[in-house]
Amino acid sequence: MADCVVSIAEFRSGNFRRVSFEVASEARKVADALNLPLYGIAVGSGVSDKAVELGYYGVDKVFVADDPALEHYVPEIYVPVVASLIEQWNPAAVLLPASVDGKDLSARLAARLQTGLAQDCIQVVCEDGVIKAKRPIFAGKCLAWCEWAEGALPMISCRPNVMDCKAADATRQAQVEKVTATLPESRSRALGVELDTTGKVELTEAEIIVSGGRGMKAAENFAILEALAKELGAAVGASRAAVDAGWRPHSDQVGQTGKVVNPNLYIAVGISGAIQHLAGMGSSKYIVAINKDPEAPIFTKADYGIVEDLFKFIPAFTEEVRKLKSTC
Amino acid sequence: MNIVVLLKQTPDTESVIRIAPDGQSIVTQDLKWIINPYDEFAVEAALRLKEKHGGTVTIVSWGPQRVVESIRTALAMGADKGILLEDDALDGGDSLGVARALAAIVQGLQPDIVLCGSRAVDYDLAQRGPMVAELLGWPHLGLAVSLESDGSSVTIERPIEGGKVTLQATLPALVTMGGSHAVWNPRYASLPGIMKAKKKPLEMKKLADLGLSAEECGSQAAKIRIVSLEMPPERKPGRIIDDGLDTEGKAAALVKALHEEAKVI
Ligand SMILES: Cc1cc2nc3c(=O)[nH]c(=O)nc-3n(C[C@H](O)[C@H](O)[C@H](O)COP(=O)(O)OP(=O)(O)OC[C@H]3O[C@@H](n4cnc5c(N)ncnc54)[C@H](O)[C@@H]3O)c2cc1C
């Protein structure tokens, strides 16, 4: 018989990343369905002081490995630390973030624990004691339900920004237990980190994205999208054509070979809507397309379309957004 | 430097995906097959390492006969030899089963470095590299957007949410490739390259050649499987905002629609 459900949190620069709370909330639902306690794992440097926050989202007991050597995610070091905890238990499932680091950790952890991993899931269900997880394949062109073989531990990484997050309940205190992790010998290490301090919103976590394509014509023209994004509190994305042209960094590319995004609102500006681009943003809640070509395929997927020259339209649109913001 | 690239063949990114009658797999008949784009970045990075340090680039792949074509493409780009694991016993295996077989091949080759894509654009599992590294007990560095090696260690840049990390490992190590076409700009196979590729060695292997069995790598070993597929909800084409309005009028109408109807701004 299983004795717990496990939720692994992600800690960076002194704080849990929001997806940690989404994962805890989702794991809480699974734990409730199975009538089991929810154990949290928090690994990092300085994580002890924050561990109690995981309780607000439904974790019953948090196991904390706090060490300056765990400041940055290095797979060879993190995996043994996390695995040694899980191996002491008999979990019904392990849930963790499908963030950049989480996807890496989950894969190596699954190999160490000799089990199957459902990566980047958008839904988890538990019916009659059986856990199933749904995940996009072919960059969202199709959706797959996964199930585990009898006796195999379901390991599930959860896509950020998709699953519901409980409201924090600060009266719900988790029990916190510090573990003394024996750090393994490692042939790999982090040499340094550069964090963007401009407050730029990460594409995979953004509620609104303004993306530009080949229609933007030049790098400097993205200034008009930046201005719009600033009004909307949005992140700026790009099509492959804009990235290949060197107008935007590769980290901005949305699509099958770029980032898969799930915002509430995706505004595609001067983007034709190639299948590889649609694959990356097709699950956005609302899509707006701005294109001067009425035949552009993006219009067949857009909730609202505007047939206009973007250089005329975007400034006018930005002005209207500014007006709206000043009235509410 | 002896370099191995783990290469997967995937459907072309243009492909329209259809669910097969069994409800658990996709229709593959009409698909065009390509090298997984991230693995193509790995081939490019491997060739650059070879140009700097000398040595050989070995392409390791698995799957049916058609995969030979992708291996030949990588050989035409400049890789030296290929190995294809073709065994029906792998059918229905999961990532861990395949990783076991790939780790066994790598072990036999004893390379200095293994490169592969951070993910494949078909099943998007992002687990081949980390799993193989774990089974080998090697370090792995993931999502490289740059890669430098002095012959005894490897250093990469890894983009993370809101920044980037520089990671280093001593060799042997496994590196998975991130970035984009713009970052890696993989070379095309030249015509002389294509001619030469025809004569380069390509070895076929079965699980038994690796000392492995279907029970360890195939469907019986699978811990996870796809039980059903469904199509994402079809998007209905929406509305073109026009009504004979001028630019400012359309902008105002769009803001109104987003604020009042969609309630997203
Ligand atoms: C292996 C592979 C992987 C790929 N991966 C990706 C990916 O991840 N992401 C991705 O985006 N693409 C990807 N692609 C590329 C994809 O096929 C398209 O080439 C690309 O998406 C086109 O970008 P675009 O829409 O910006 O450019 P175009 O298709 O050239 O479209 C530009 C649009 O701008 C409009 N326009 C021009 N001027 C104006 C103006 N003044 N005002 C308004 N509209 C204007 C035009 O009407 C046109 O519709 C991939 C391709 C391959 C082969």
XYZ file of C-alpha atoms and ligand atoms in Angstrom:
646
model
C 0.000 0.000 0.000
C 1.176 3.472 -0.834
C 1.920 5.756 2.096
C 1.944 9.217 0.526
C 1.790 11.426 -2.549
C 4.898 13.494 -3.223
C 5.126 17.016 -4.603
C 8.539 18.479 -5.439
C 8.938 22.245 -5.262
C 11.304 24.470 -7.200
C 13.251 27.104 -5.340
C 15.285 29.824 -6.969
C 16.901 33.050 -5.708
C 15.226 32.923 -2.324
C 11.701 32.027 -3.394
C 9.580 29.144 -4.513
C 8.627 29.499 -8.133
C 4.870 29.818 -8.567
C 4.613 26.519 -10.443
C 5.612 24.827 -7.148
C 2.290 25.923 -5.685
C 0.387 24.770 -8.770
C 2.038 21.359 -8.420
C 1.264 21.202 -4.688
C -2.392 22.080 -5.371
C -2.678 19.385 -8.020
C -0.893 16.807 -5.850
C -3.273 17.669 -2.991
C -6.207 16.626 -5.203
C -4.524 13.294 -5.957
C -3.708 12.771 -2.274
C -7.312 13.493 -1.303
C -8.645 11.085 -3.920
C -6.386 8.386 -2.459
C -6.831 9.452 1.141
C -3.085 9.858 1.641
C -0.868 12.530 3.185
C 0.996 14.870 0.847
C 4.752 15.074 1.333
C 6.694 17.971 -0.105
C 10.342 18.007 -1.101
C 12.164 21.337 -1.104
C 15.769 21.456 -2.203
C 17.915 24.550 -2.418
C 20.003 27.081 -0.574
C 18.085 29.027 2.075
C 14.910 27.071 1.443
C 14.248 26.198 5.128
C 12.801 29.589 5.977
C 10.250 29.362 3.188
C 9.301 25.685 3.460
C 6.216 26.409 5.520
C 4.656 28.179 2.497
C 4.129 24.828 0.789
C 1.660 24.014 3.562
C -0.566 26.892 2.410
C -1.169 24.951 -0.779
C -1.923 21.597 0.806
C 1.393 19.930 1.660
C 1.221 18.147 5.028
C 4.892 17.576 5.663
C 7.858 19.211 3.942
C 11.259 17.554 3.771
C 13.940 20.171 3.316
C 17.465 19.772 1.999
C 19.100 23.144 2.556
C 22.721 23.592 1.543
C 24.717 26.320 -0.212
C 25.909 23.596 -2.609
C 22.289 23.213 -3.747
C 21.973 26.842 -4.816
C 21.753 25.972 -8.514
C 20.189 22.959 -10.117
C 22.898 20.502 -11.170
C 21.348 17.147 -12.099
C 24.156 14.955 -10.795
C 23.817 16.548 -7.348
C 20.063 17.078 -7.111
C 18.932 13.660 -8.304
C 20.571 11.563 -5.534
C 19.333 14.009 -2.886
C 15.724 13.822 -4.100
C 15.846 10.105 -4.881
C 17.169 9.168 -1.441
C 14.084 10.775 0.107
C 11.597 9.164 -2.244
C 13.231 5.779 -1.815
C 12.384 5.849 1.883
C 8.706 6.023 1.079
C 6.233 4.143 -1.000
C 4.527 6.972 -2.867
C 1.392 6.597 -4.965
C 2.650 9.345 -7.287
C 5.344 11.990 -7.604
C 4.420 15.366 -9.084
C 6.869 18.110 -9.988
C 7.092 21.215 -12.175
C 7.615 20.876 -15.923
C 9.856 23.917 -15.754
C 13.239 23.949 -17.487
C 14.949 22.383 -14.465
C 11.975 20.225 -13.492
C 11.813 18.489 -16.867
C 15.477 17.615 -16.579
C 15.241 16.455 -12.960
C 12.116 14.380 -13.597
C 13.704 12.487 -16.492
C 16.862 11.560 -14.644
C 14.885 10.767 -11.494
C 12.557 8.457 -13.439
C 15.579 6.530 -14.734
C 17.057 6.285 -11.245
C 13.758 5.087 -9.772
C 13.183 2.860 -12.821
C 9.781 4.192 -13.624
C 7.761 5.944 -16.316
C 7.528 9.697 -16.631
C 4.636 11.638 -18.131
C 6.291 14.906 -18.999
C 4.665 18.322 -19.256
C 1.137 17.208 -18.323
C -1.877 19.473 -18.554
C -4.304 17.319 -16.576
C -4.107 14.621 -13.923
C -7.053 12.447 -12.886
C -7.405 9.815 -10.222
C -10.436 7.559 -10.530
C -10.978 4.365 -8.523
C -7.405 4.583 -7.366
C -6.027 4.702 -10.922
C -3.947 7.705 -11.945
C -4.012 8.975 -15.524
C -2.265 11.997 -16.976
C -2.905 13.943 -20.169
C -0.061 15.505 -22.139
C 0.261 17.268 -25.479
C 2.298 15.534 -28.163
C 3.525 16.918 -31.501
C 3.616 20.314 -29.790
C -0.071 20.203 -29.048
C -1.317 18.887 -32.396
C -2.616 15.870 -30.437
C -3.248 14.954 -26.787
C -2.251 11.679 -25.139
C -3.626 10.009 -22.002
C -0.955 8.010 -20.200
C -1.285 5.222 -17.677
C 1.282 3.330 -15.649
C 1.948 -0.384 -15.540
C 0.919 -2.169 -12.379
C 3.421 -1.504 -9.623
C 5.108 1.365 -11.467
C 5.351 4.724 -9.719
C 3.516 7.451 -11.652
C 5.885 10.355 -12.134
C 4.201 13.440 -13.521
C 5.654 16.799 -14.429
C 3.027 19.547 -14.625
C 3.085 22.285 -17.245
C 3.302 25.724 -15.632
C 0.359 28.091 -15.901
C -2.199 25.410 -16.800
C -3.319 23.682 -13.626
C -5.394 25.476 -11.000
C -3.558 26.868 -8.036
C -5.359 26.858 -4.684
C -5.674 30.166 -2.896
C -2.949 30.349 -0.264
C -4.277 29.420 3.166
C -1.722 30.766 5.626
C -3.470 29.080 8.546
C -2.534 25.710 7.104
C 0.842 24.943 8.618
C 2.980 22.180 7.211
C 5.274 20.186 9.425
C 8.851 20.917 8.328
C 11.605 18.345 8.642
C 15.201 19.144 7.758
C 17.150 16.344 6.195
C 20.908 16.199 6.157
C 21.635 15.427 2.565
C 24.870 13.673 1.792
C 25.953 15.475 -1.323
C 27.356 13.116 -3.913
C 30.707 13.513 -5.615
C 29.981 15.279 -8.846
C 31.807 15.772 -12.121
C 29.547 18.685 -13.054
C 28.894 22.073 -11.519
C 27.284 25.451 -12.099
C 29.836 28.144 -12.857
C 27.481 31.059 -12.670
C 24.026 32.414 -13.251
C 22.875 35.512 -15.013
C 19.369 36.536 -14.159
C 17.428 39.039 -16.175
C 16.502 41.803 -13.770
C 14.470 43.878 -16.211
C 11.286 42.273 -14.946
C 10.657 40.683 -18.332
C 7.787 38.198 -18.206
C 8.754 34.616 -19.073
C 6.883 33.405 -22.170
C 5.834 30.041 -20.755
C 4.341 31.743 -17.715
C 2.849 34.835 -19.351
C -0.877 35.634 -19.255
C -0.600 37.813 -22.348
C 1.879 37.505 -25.212
C 2.469 39.916 -28.076
C 4.403 38.152 -30.833
C 5.990 39.554 -33.946
C 6.884 37.857 -37.213
C 8.550 38.602 -40.517
C 6.015 41.378 -41.035
C 7.912 43.416 -38.431
C 10.583 43.986 -41.110
C 13.470 44.943 -38.735
C 14.742 44.473 -35.185
C 14.160 48.079 -34.186
C 10.500 47.895 -35.183
C 9.901 45.547 -32.261
C 9.931 48.715 -30.144
C 6.269 49.214 -31.049
C 5.466 45.711 -29.766
C 7.477 46.345 -26.605
C 5.430 49.500 -26.042
C 2.179 47.572 -26.480
C 3.448 44.757 -24.243
C 4.313 47.260 -21.545
C 0.746 48.624 -21.536
C -0.654 45.099 -21.325
C 1.895 43.662 -18.877
C 2.679 41.137 -21.592
C 5.692 39.129 -22.717
C 7.062 39.553 -26.245
C 7.428 36.492 -28.469
C 8.472 35.921 -32.064
C 8.062 33.594 -35.009
C 10.999 31.593 -36.287
C 11.311 33.965 -39.233
C 11.931 36.886 -36.855
C 14.433 34.866 -34.810
C 16.267 33.532 -37.855
C 16.564 37.089 -39.139
C 18.366 37.951 -35.902
C 15.722 40.444 -34.801
C 14.915 38.579 -31.583
C 16.799 36.144 -29.326
C 16.127 32.425 -29.784
C 14.550 32.311 -26.324
C 11.637 34.333 -27.750
C 10.743 31.790 -30.441
C 7.238 30.377 -30.159
C 6.369 27.193 -32.021
C 7.109 23.546 -32.540
C 10.858 24.111 -32.290
C 10.477 27.024 -29.918
C 8.439 27.475 -26.793
C 4.954 26.101 -26.381
C 2.911 28.778 -24.653
C -0.493 28.889 -22.956
C -1.462 32.506 -22.363
C -4.976 33.865 -21.945
C -4.319 36.168 -24.870
C -1.922 35.759 -27.791
C -1.564 38.650 -30.203
C 0.126 37.585 -33.448
C 1.468 40.570 -35.345
C 2.760 40.151 -38.902
C 2.767 36.363 -38.510
C 1.252 34.234 -41.282
C 0.309 31.264 -39.100
C 2.511 28.418 -40.365
C 1.665 25.024 -38.899
C 4.871 25.027 -36.805
C 3.959 28.368 -35.293
C 0.349 27.360 -34.638
C 1.631 24.242 -32.875
C 3.277 26.418 -30.252
C 0.460 28.838 -29.513
C -2.695 27.040 -30.631
C -3.859 26.345 -27.094
C -3.941 30.024 -26.137
C -7.331 30.943 -24.713
C -7.816 33.859 -27.085
C -5.906 34.607 -30.265
C -5.795 37.956 -32.020
C -4.224 38.246 -35.477
C -3.036 41.436 -37.091
C -2.027 40.961 -40.698
C -2.414 42.979 -43.877
C -3.124 39.852 -45.918
C -6.784 38.804 -45.474
C -5.854 35.309 -46.720
C -3.216 34.690 -44.016
C -3.902 31.262 -42.432
C -3.599 32.732 -38.932
C -7.081 34.228 -39.411
C -8.637 30.742 -39.471
C -7.436 30.216 -35.875
C -7.893 33.717 -34.507
C -10.810 34.766 -32.312
C -10.401 38.341 -33.511
C -8.746 39.377 -36.732
C -7.670 42.778 -37.957
C -6.710 43.246 -41.606
C -4.426 46.257 -41.439
C -0.862 47.397 -41.832
C 0.645 46.640 -38.449
C 2.741 49.803 -38.467
C -0.453 51.855 -38.536
C -2.537 49.604 -36.352
C -0.244 48.752 -33.408
C 0.321 52.379 -32.312
C -3.424 53.059 -32.517
C -4.185 49.886 -30.590
C -1.573 50.741 -27.944
C -3.181 54.141 -27.530
C -6.631 52.559 -27.039
C -5.234 50.151 -24.439
C -3.641 53.100 -22.639
C -7.018 54.865 -22.602
C -8.719 51.788 -21.189
C -6.091 51.383 -18.477
C -6.462 55.003 -17.441
C -10.222 54.631 -16.980
C -10.172 51.445 -14.899
C 37.619 13.336 -29.531
C 35.157 10.539 -30.036
C 31.659 11.857 -30.264
C 28.345 10.022 -30.327
C 25.098 11.628 -31.451
C 21.845 9.977 -30.413
C 19.563 10.745 -33.307
C 15.837 10.176 -33.621
C 13.805 10.275 -36.777
C 10.556 12.207 -36.409
C 7.714 13.204 -38.709
C 8.290 16.425 -40.614
C 7.130 19.442 -38.608
C 4.633 20.288 -41.399
C 2.805 17.038 -40.697
C -0.878 17.006 -39.982
C -1.350 14.519 -37.159
C -4.227 12.026 -37.374
C -5.232 9.405 -34.816
C -5.127 5.772 -36.019
C -8.187 3.506 -35.661
C -6.650 1.856 -32.566
C -7.044 5.213 -30.811
C -3.573 4.907 -29.291
C -1.231 5.738 -32.134
C -1.012 8.138 -35.042
C -1.380 7.387 -38.737
C 2.136 7.122 -40.119
C 1.542 6.066 -43.751
C 1.679 9.455 -45.443
C 4.223 11.059 -43.170
C 7.468 12.509 -44.395
C 10.348 11.738 -42.022
C 13.159 14.036 -40.963
C 15.943 14.151 -38.390
C 14.454 15.525 -35.188
C 15.455 19.214 -35.463
C 17.113 19.285 -32.020
C 19.138 16.199 -32.955
C 20.184 17.982 -36.121
C 21.586 20.726 -33.861
C 23.477 17.932 -32.055
C 24.951 16.704 -35.355
C 26.084 20.245 -36.131
C 27.628 20.717 -32.667
C 29.365 17.335 -32.978
C 30.869 18.249 -36.357
C 32.154 21.530 -34.931
C 33.800 19.640 -32.038
C 35.383 17.242 -34.497
C 36.681 20.142 -36.592
C 38.385 21.517 -33.514
C 39.614 18.369 -31.788
C 39.691 15.721 -34.503
C 38.266 12.249 -33.863
C 35.080 10.663 -35.100
C 31.369 11.306 -35.009
C 29.181 8.227 -34.678
C 25.440 8.500 -35.241
C 23.376 6.136 -33.111
C 19.696 5.713 -33.872
C 16.856 3.259 -33.417
C 13.659 2.429 -35.267
C 12.652 0.794 -38.525
C 14.615 0.600 -41.800
C 13.457 4.039 -42.959
C 15.693 5.559 -40.264
C 18.699 4.615 -42.422
C 17.808 7.587 -44.580
C 18.201 10.020 -41.678
C 21.488 8.432 -40.630
C 22.731 8.817 -44.223
C 21.753 12.485 -44.091
C 23.872 12.953 -40.966
C 26.741 11.074 -42.637
C 26.388 13.370 -45.633
C 26.631 16.352 -43.285
C 30.007 14.969 -42.201
C 29.543 12.268 -39.558
C 31.781 9.205 -39.908
C 29.675 6.166 -39.215
C 26.232 5.068 -38.182
C 24.646 2.440 -36.000
C 20.968 1.565 -36.257
C 19.276 -0.504 -33.613
C 16.433 -2.134 -35.466
C 14.528 -4.681 -33.446
C 10.793 -5.363 -33.403
C 11.228 -6.294 -29.764
C 11.516 -2.558 -29.020
C 7.931 -1.981 -30.228
C 5.798 -0.780 -27.353
C 8.844 -0.058 -25.228
C 8.882 3.177 -23.246
C 11.591 5.841 -22.957
C 13.382 3.955 -20.222
C 13.522 0.776 -22.293
C 14.970 2.636 -25.277
C 17.369 4.506 -22.989
C 18.680 1.161 -21.686
C 19.471 0.036 -25.208
C 21.066 3.362 -26.143
C 23.167 3.358 -22.966
C 24.421 -0.121 -23.853
C 25.468 1.058 -27.319
C 27.243 4.103 -25.850
C 29.005 1.895 -23.312
C 30.357 -0.230 -26.140
C 31.645 2.832 -28.001
C 33.233 4.545 -24.962
C 33.026 8.050 -26.414
C 34.316 11.225 -24.789
C 31.027 12.993 -25.255
C 27.450 12.171 -26.250
C 25.199 14.793 -27.787
C 21.477 14.648 -28.465
C 18.454 16.895 -28.784
C 16.861 18.197 -25.595
C 13.570 16.910 -26.918
C 12.058 15.285 -29.956
C 9.320 17.156 -31.782
C 7.079 14.066 -31.924
C 6.359 12.820 -28.405
C 8.053 15.796 -26.726
C 9.214 13.720 -23.773
C 12.514 15.495 -23.105
C 13.918 12.467 -21.338
C 16.228 10.525 -23.652
C 19.417 12.419 -22.718
C 18.965 12.574 -18.934
C 17.866 8.922 -18.821
C 20.849 7.664 -20.813
C 23.203 9.765 -18.660
C 21.670 8.396 -15.482
C 21.978 4.801 -16.707
C 25.631 5.454 -17.587
C 26.283 7.268 -14.319
C 27.536 10.257 -16.294
C 26.974 13.953 -15.809
C 24.597 15.568 -18.239
C 24.171 19.207 -19.100
C 20.854 20.125 -20.639
C 19.488 22.582 -23.186
C 22.818 23.864 -24.494
C 22.655 27.101 -26.481
C 26.445 27.200 -26.608
C 29.031 24.468 -26.192
C 32.773 24.711 -25.615
C 35.229 21.968 -24.884
C 38.951 21.899 -24.181
C 39.051 18.152 -24.699
C 38.793 17.232 -21.042
C 35.725 19.176 -19.965
C 32.640 20.685 -21.554
C 30.961 24.003 -20.761
C 27.500 25.036 -21.866
C 25.034 27.834 -21.427
C 21.574 26.732 -20.337
C 18.645 29.130 -20.600
C 16.354 29.009 -17.585
C 13.219 31.023 -16.924
C 14.350 34.621 -16.675
C 18.053 34.057 -17.227
C 20.802 31.599 -18.015
C 23.200 29.299 -16.175
C 26.707 28.283 -17.191
C 27.389 24.628 -16.442
C 30.541 22.572 -16.710
C 31.306 18.862 -16.569
C 34.422 16.797 -16.957
C 34.291 14.283 -19.765
C 32.842 11.837 -20.498
C 29.544 13.663 -20.345
C 26.253 13.913 -22.173
C 24.909 17.214 -23.483
C 21.410 17.871 -24.772
C 20.880 20.636 -27.283
C 18.462 23.523 -26.951
C 18.359 26.762 -28.880
C 16.971 27.249 -32.322
C 17.889 26.995 -35.977
C 19.249 30.514 -35.653
C 21.626 29.423 -32.865
C 23.000 26.216 -34.411
C 22.449 26.872 -38.081
C 22.937 23.201 -39.030
C 24.858 22.731 -42.273
C 23.305 21.167 -45.336
C 24.516 17.916 -46.781
C 26.665 18.838 -49.793
C 26.522 16.846 -53.018
C 30.045 15.392 -52.515
C 28.980 14.716 -48.924
C 25.995 12.738 -50.152
C 28.210 10.716 -52.506
C 30.715 9.990 -49.728
C 27.981 9.064 -47.262
C 27.012 6.087 -49.396
C 30.361 4.471 -48.655
C 30.494 5.242 -44.946
C 29.966 2.309 -42.558
C 26.472 1.706 -41.241
C 26.066 -1.075 -38.743
C 22.766 -2.767 -37.921
C 22.231 -4.059 -34.409
C 19.674 -6.149 -32.525
C 19.007 -6.052 -28.792
C 20.722 -9.435 -28.466
C 23.953 -7.898 -29.845
C 23.882 -5.587 -26.831
C 23.266 -8.384 -24.378
C 19.729 -7.093 -23.849
C 16.312 -8.678 -24.282
C 12.725 -7.696 -25.006
C 11.950 -8.219 -21.308
C 14.361 -5.412 -20.444
C 13.602 -2.946 -23.230
C 10.349 -3.861 -24.950
C 6.655 -3.638 -24.143
C 6.882 -5.976 -21.133
C 9.385 -3.617 -19.540
C 7.308 -0.505 -20.210
C 6.316 1.342 -17.043
C 4.120 3.825 -18.869
C 2.017 3.729 -22.000
C -0.395 5.824 -23.994
C -3.900 4.456 -23.480
C -5.767 6.880 -25.717
C -5.266 9.855 -27.961
C -7.598 12.746 -28.589
C -7.504 15.797 -30.790
C -7.363 19.174 -29.096
C -10.615 21.132 -29.351
C -10.968 22.534 -32.870
C -10.646 26.317 -32.926
C -13.566 28.032 -34.589
C -12.523 30.864 -36.873
C -13.497 34.027 -35.103
C -14.547 37.390 -36.316
C -12.774 39.925 -38.463
C -13.210 43.329 -36.925
C -13.949 45.665 -39.799
C -17.443 47.186 -40.110
C -15.981 49.794 -42.428
C -14.127 51.364 -39.516
C -10.891 53.315 -39.850
C -7.686 52.248 -38.043
C -8.570 54.033 -34.796
C -12.105 52.654 -34.918
C -10.849 49.104 -35.331
C -8.363 49.584 -32.498
C -11.136 50.797 -30.220
C -13.403 47.920 -31.277
C -10.666 45.374 -30.574
C -9.981 46.812 -27.125
C -13.710 46.733 -26.392
C -14.005 43.109 -27.507
C -10.991 42.012 -25.453
C -12.160 43.898 -22.399
C -15.903 43.232 -22.475
C -16.394 39.960 -24.380
C -13.222 37.987 -23.802
C -12.394 39.753 -20.532
C -8.678 39.193 -21.024
C -7.472 42.771 -20.690
C 11.800 22.187 -38.904
C 11.054 23.487 -38.831
C 10.732 23.994 -37.583
C 10.052 25.209 -37.471
N 9.743 25.692 -36.234
C 9.089 26.885 -36.129
C 8.755 27.436 -34.854
O 9.057 26.866 -33.816
N 8.123 28.623 -34.819
C 7.758 29.315 -35.945
O 7.189 30.399 -35.837
N 8.046 28.809 -37.149
C 8.714 27.628 -37.264
N 9.040 27.156 -38.500
C 8.902 28.087 -39.660
C 7.529 28.180 -40.241
O 7.370 27.160 -41.210
C 7.360 29.555 -40.919
O 8.383 29.726 -41.873
C 7.427 30.729 -39.971
O 6.567 30.496 -38.867
C 7.007 31.977 -40.682
O 7.132 33.105 -39.849
P 6.253 34.399 -40.108
O 4.823 34.053 -39.989
O 6.781 35.451 -39.195
O 6.675 34.832 -41.570
P 5.861 34.786 -42.928
O 5.258 33.456 -43.160
O 6.734 35.363 -43.955
O 4.660 35.772 -42.645
C 4.780 37.163 -42.484
C 3.384 37.725 -42.429
O 3.454 39.107 -42.157
C 2.455 39.758 -42.900
N 2.884 41.163 -43.050
C 3.943 41.630 -43.749
N 4.025 42.981 -43.625
C 3.000 43.361 -42.857
C 2.526 44.627 -42.383
N 3.176 45.776 -42.675
N 1.409 44.653 -41.616
C 0.748 43.502 -41.313
N 1.151 42.303 -41.725
C 2.253 42.208 -42.484
C 2.383 39.010 -44.200
O 1.110 39.190 -44.809
C 2.605 37.569 -43.734
O 1.378 36.903 -43.468
C 9.685 25.925 -38.640
C 9.993 25.387 -39.887
C 10.668 24.184 -39.991
C 10.967 23.638 -41.341
